[in-house]
Coordinates of C-alpha atoms and ligand atoms in Angstrom, one line a residue:
X1 CA 131.5 89.6 223.7
X2 CA 129.5 88.7 220.3
X3 CA 127.5 86.1 220.5
X4 CA 127.7 83.1 217.9
X5 CA 124.3 82.1 216.8
X6 CA 125.6 79.6 213.9
X7 CA 123.8 76.8 216.1
X8 CA 120.5 78.5 214.9
X9 CA 121.4 78.1 211.4
X10 CA 122.2 74.3 211.6
X11 CA 119.0 73.8 213.5
X12 CA 117.1 75.7 210.7
X13 CA 118.7 74.0 208.0
X14 CA 117.6 70.3 209.4
X15 CA 114.0 71.4 210.7
X16 CA 113.3 73.0 206.8
X17 CA 114.9 69.8 205.2
X18 CA 112.6 67.6 207.6
X19 CA 109.5 69.6 207.2
X20 CA 110.4 70.1 203.4
X21 CA 110.2 66.0 203.3
X22 CA 107.5 65.3 205.1
X23 CA 105.2 68.2 203.1
X24 CA 106.6 66.8 199.8
X25 CA 105.7 63.1 200.9
X26 CA 102.1 63.9 202.1
X27 CA 100.9 67.3 201.0
X28 CA 99.6 68.9 198.1
X29 CA 102.3 72.0 196.6
X30 CA 99.0 74.3 197.3
X31 CA 98.9 73.6 201.0
X32 CA 100.5 76.3 203.2
X33 CA 102.7 75.7 205.7
X34 CA 104.5 77.9 208.2
X35 CA 107.5 77.7 210.6
X36 CA 107.0 79.5 213.7
X37 CA 109.8 80.3 216.1
X38 CA 108.7 79.9 220.0
X39 CA 110.6 82.5 221.6
X40 CA 109.8 81.7 225.2
X41 CA 113.0 82.1 227.5
X42 CA 115.0 82.9 224.4
X43 CA 117.3 86.2 224.1
X44 CA 116.0 88.8 221.3
X45 CA 119.4 88.7 219.9
X46 CA 118.9 85.1 219.0
X47 CA 115.2 85.7 217.9
X48 CA 116.6 88.4 215.5
X49 CA 118.8 85.8 214.3
X50 CA 116.4 83.5 213.4
X51 CA 114.3 86.4 211.7
X52 CA 117.7 86.9 209.4
X53 CA 117.5 83.5 208.3
X54 CA 114.1 83.9 207.0
X55 CA 111.6 83.0 210.1
X56 CA 109.0 85.5 209.6
X57 CA 106.7 83.9 212.2
X58 CA 107.3 84.1 216.2
X59 CA 105.3 82.4 218.8
X60 CA 104.9 84.1 222.2
X61 CA 103.4 82.5 225.3
X62 CA 104.0 84.7 228.4
X63 CA 102.5 88.3 228.4
X64 CA 105.4 89.4 230.8
X65 CA 108.1 88.1 228.8
X66 CA 106.7 89.2 225.6
X67 CA 106.3 92.8 226.7
X68 CA 109.7 92.9 227.9
X69 CA 111.4 91.5 224.8
X70 CA 108.9 93.0 221.9
X71 CA 110.7 96.3 221.7
X72 CA 113.9 94.5 220.8
X73 CA 112.5 92.5 218.0
X74 CA 113.0 93.1 214.4
X75 CA 109.7 94.3 213.3
X76 CA 109.6 92.2 209.9
X77 CA 108.4 89.4 211.8
X78 CA 104.6 88.8 212.7
X79 CA 103.9 87.8 216.3
X80 CA 101.3 85.1 217.6
X81 CA 100.1 84.5 220.7
X82 CA 100.0 80.8 221.8
X83 CA 100.4 80.5 225.5
X84 CA 97.4 80.5 228.0
X85 CA 95.6 84.0 228.3
X86 CA 93.9 85.9 231.3
X87 CA 91.2 88.1 230.2
X88 CA 92.7 90.8 232.0
X89 CA 96.1 90.5 229.9
X90 CA 94.5 90.9 226.5
X91 CA 94.6 94.5 226.7
X92 CA 98.7 94.5 226.5
X93 CA 98.8 92.3 223.4
X94 CA 96.1 93.2 221.5
X95 CA 97.9 95.9 219.7
X96 CA 100.8 94.0 218.4
X97 CA 100.0 90.4 217.8
X98 CA 97.9 89.2 214.6
X99 CA 96.7 85.8 215.9
X100 CA 95.8 84.6 219.3
X101 CA 96.1 80.8 219.0
X102 CA 94.9 79.8 222.4
X103 CA 91.1 81.1 222.6
X104 CA 89.4 78.1 224.9
X105 CA 86.6 80.4 226.8
X106 CA 83.9 82.3 225.5
X107 CA 84.7 84.9 227.7
X108 CA 88.3 85.3 226.2
X109 CA 87.0 85.3 222.7
X110 CA 84.5 87.9 224.2
X111 CA 87.2 90.0 225.6
X112 CA 89.4 89.9 222.3
X113 CA 86.4 90.9 220.3
X114 CA 85.7 94.0 222.6
X115 CA 89.2 94.9 222.4
X116 CA 90.1 94.3 219.0
X117 CA 86.7 96.8 218.0
X118 CA 88.0 99.4 220.4
X119 CA 91.8 99.2 218.9
X120 CA 89.9 99.3 215.4
X121 CA 91.5 95.9 214.5
X122 CA 90.5 92.5 213.1
X123 CA 92.3 89.9 215.1
X124 CA 92.7 86.0 213.8
X125 CA 92.0 83.7 216.4
X126 CA 92.3 79.6 216.7
X127 CA 90.7 77.5 219.2
X128 CA 93.0 75.5 221.1
X129 CA 91.2 72.0 221.5
X130 CA 92.4 69.3 224.5
X131 CA 92.5 66.5 222.1
X132 CA 94.2 64.3 224.7
X133 CA 91.5 65.0 227.2
X134 CA 94.2 66.1 229.8
X135 CA 93.6 67.6 233.0
X136 CA 97.0 69.5 232.9
X137 CA 96.3 71.6 229.8
X138 CA 93.6 74.1 228.5
X139 CA 91.6 73.8 225.3
X140 CA 88.0 73.0 224.7
X141 CA 86.6 69.4 224.7
X142 CA 86.7 68.2 221.5
X143 CA 83.5 67.3 221.0
X144 CA 82.4 70.8 221.9
X145 CA 84.2 72.4 219.2
X146 CA 81.7 73.2 216.4
X147 CA 79.1 74.5 219.1
X148 CA 82.0 76.5 220.5
X149 CA 82.7 77.9 217.2
X150 CA 78.8 78.9 216.9
X151 CA 78.4 80.6 219.9
X152 CA 81.8 82.9 219.1
X153 CA 81.2 83.2 215.3
X154 CA 78.9 86.4 215.3
X155 CA 81.7 88.2 217.6
X156 CA 83.0 91.3 216.1
X157 CA 86.7 92.2 215.7
X158 CA 87.7 88.3 215.7
X159 CA 88.0 86.2 212.5
X160 CA 88.1 82.3 213.5
X161 CA 90.8 80.7 211.3
X162 CA 90.9 77.5 212.4
X163 CA 92.2 75.3 215.5
X164 CA 95.4 74.8 217.5
X165 CA 96.5 71.7 219.9
X166 CA 99.2 70.5 222.2
X167 CA 98.9 66.7 222.1
X168 CA 99.9 64.5 224.9
X169 CA 103.5 63.8 223.9
X170 CA 103.5 59.9 224.3
X171 CA 101.2 58.6 221.1
X172 CA 101.0 61.9 219.7
X173 CA 100.6 60.6 215.9
X174 CA 97.3 58.9 217.4
X175 CA 96.3 62.6 218.4
X176 CA 97.5 64.2 215.5
X177 CA 95.2 62.3 213.4
X178 CA 92.4 62.8 215.5
X179 CA 93.0 66.7 215.3
X180 CA 92.7 65.7 211.7
X181 CA 89.8 64.4 211.7
X182 CA 88.0 66.8 213.9
X183 CA 89.3 69.7 212.0
X184 CA 88.0 68.5 208.7
X185 CA 84.7 67.8 210.2
X186 CA 84.1 71.2 212.0
X187 CA 85.3 73.0 208.9
X188 CA 82.5 70.7 207.3
X189 CA 80.0 71.6 209.8
X190 CA 80.5 75.1 210.1
X191 CA 81.1 76.0 206.4
X192 CA 78.0 78.5 206.1
X193 CA 79.4 80.4 209.4
X194 CA 82.7 80.3 209.0
X195 CA 85.8 79.7 206.7
X196 CA 88.7 77.8 208.4
X197 CA 91.9 77.2 206.9
X198 CA 94.5 77.0 209.7
X199 CA 95.4 74.0 211.9
X200 CA 98.3 74.8 214.1
X201 CA 100.1 71.5 215.6
X202 CA 103.4 70.1 216.0
X203 CA 106.4 70.8 217.7
X204 CA 110.1 70.1 218.3
X205 CA 109.3 66.1 219.0
X206 CA 106.2 66.0 216.4
X207 CA 106.3 68.2 213.8
X208 CA 107.2 66.2 210.8
X209 CA 104.3 63.6 211.8
X210 CA 102.1 67.0 212.5
X211 CA 102.6 68.0 208.6
X212 CA 101.6 64.6 207.9
X213 CA 98.6 65.1 209.6
X214 CA 97.6 68.4 207.9
X215 CA 99.2 71.1 209.9
X216 CA 99.5 74.7 208.6
X217 CA 101.4 75.8 211.4
X218 CA 104.4 74.0 213.0
X219 CA 105.6 75.8 216.4
X220 CA 109.5 75.2 217.4
X221 CA 111.2 76.2 220.3
X222 CA 113.8 74.2 221.0
X223 CA 114.7 72.3 218.3
X224 CA 115.6 75.6 217.2
X225 CA 117.0 77.7 220.0
X226 CA 118.2 74.8 222.1
X227 CA 117.2 73.9 225.4
X228 CA 115.5 76.5 227.3
X229 CA 117.0 78.1 230.3
X230 CA 114.2 79.2 232.6
X231 CA 116.7 81.3 234.6
X232 CA 116.7 84.0 232.5
X233 CA 114.9 87.3 233.9
X234 CA 111.6 87.8 232.5
Ligands
PLP301 C1 107.0 75.7 224.1 C2 105.9 75.6 223.3 C3 106.0 75.1 222.2 C4 107.4 74.6 221.6 O1 108.1 73.5 222.1 P1 109.3 72.7 221.8 O2 108.9 71.4 222.3 O3 110.2 73.2 222.4 O4 109.4 72.9 220.3 C5 105.2 74.9 220.8 N1 103.9 75.4 221.5 C6 103.8 76.0 222.8 C7 102.1 76.4 222.8 C8 104.4 76.1 223.5 O5 104.1 76.1 224.8

């Protein structure tokens, strides 16, 4: 049986249209914006179909699932890690991802640094911020973001590129706005030690708002691939 992935064409067309409208309205032409396809629970054939439509950035949440799928992915898309990451699993992804967006502890940053050096790589990282202060979510406390960056800035093998967040689902635009302020403040405060240029926020339900508030990477799963089926083997 040949799968019909034409729903992905239509979903991506809508996403590009809405993202483009928000970008044209709120952003400078020189700003960068990338659409990441978030692949959790999605079969590699569907992911590759999105890649064939021009998606060049994939987001992975779970190490085990990623390892089971990565050999089947088209090689021309870049892979970034966006899920919570235990230090003992960094070794499995260090040679194949370009960025780890979910760095929220010094220990994790140190582990990535050590393994990056060992593998002769430079890994881009984002610091994940818990902008809504939710107990259920990882991420550093907003007020501590500057200090956190100061503490890891000297580590070899990593390059701090910016911030990532998953805002609370309700009132997400308030938190997206706070995140933009935090990003600008930290960029200014820390500009002598790091040059940050990447703000990753916005998912299926809030990517247009996230673009309004300065996002450079919107991470889209269900809006592109449809509702997730957690029953697939992973
Ligand atoms: C699942 C996930 C997304 C995508 O969420 P959708 O609502 O399906 O678009 C984005 N970012 C992270 C960190 C995720 O885990």
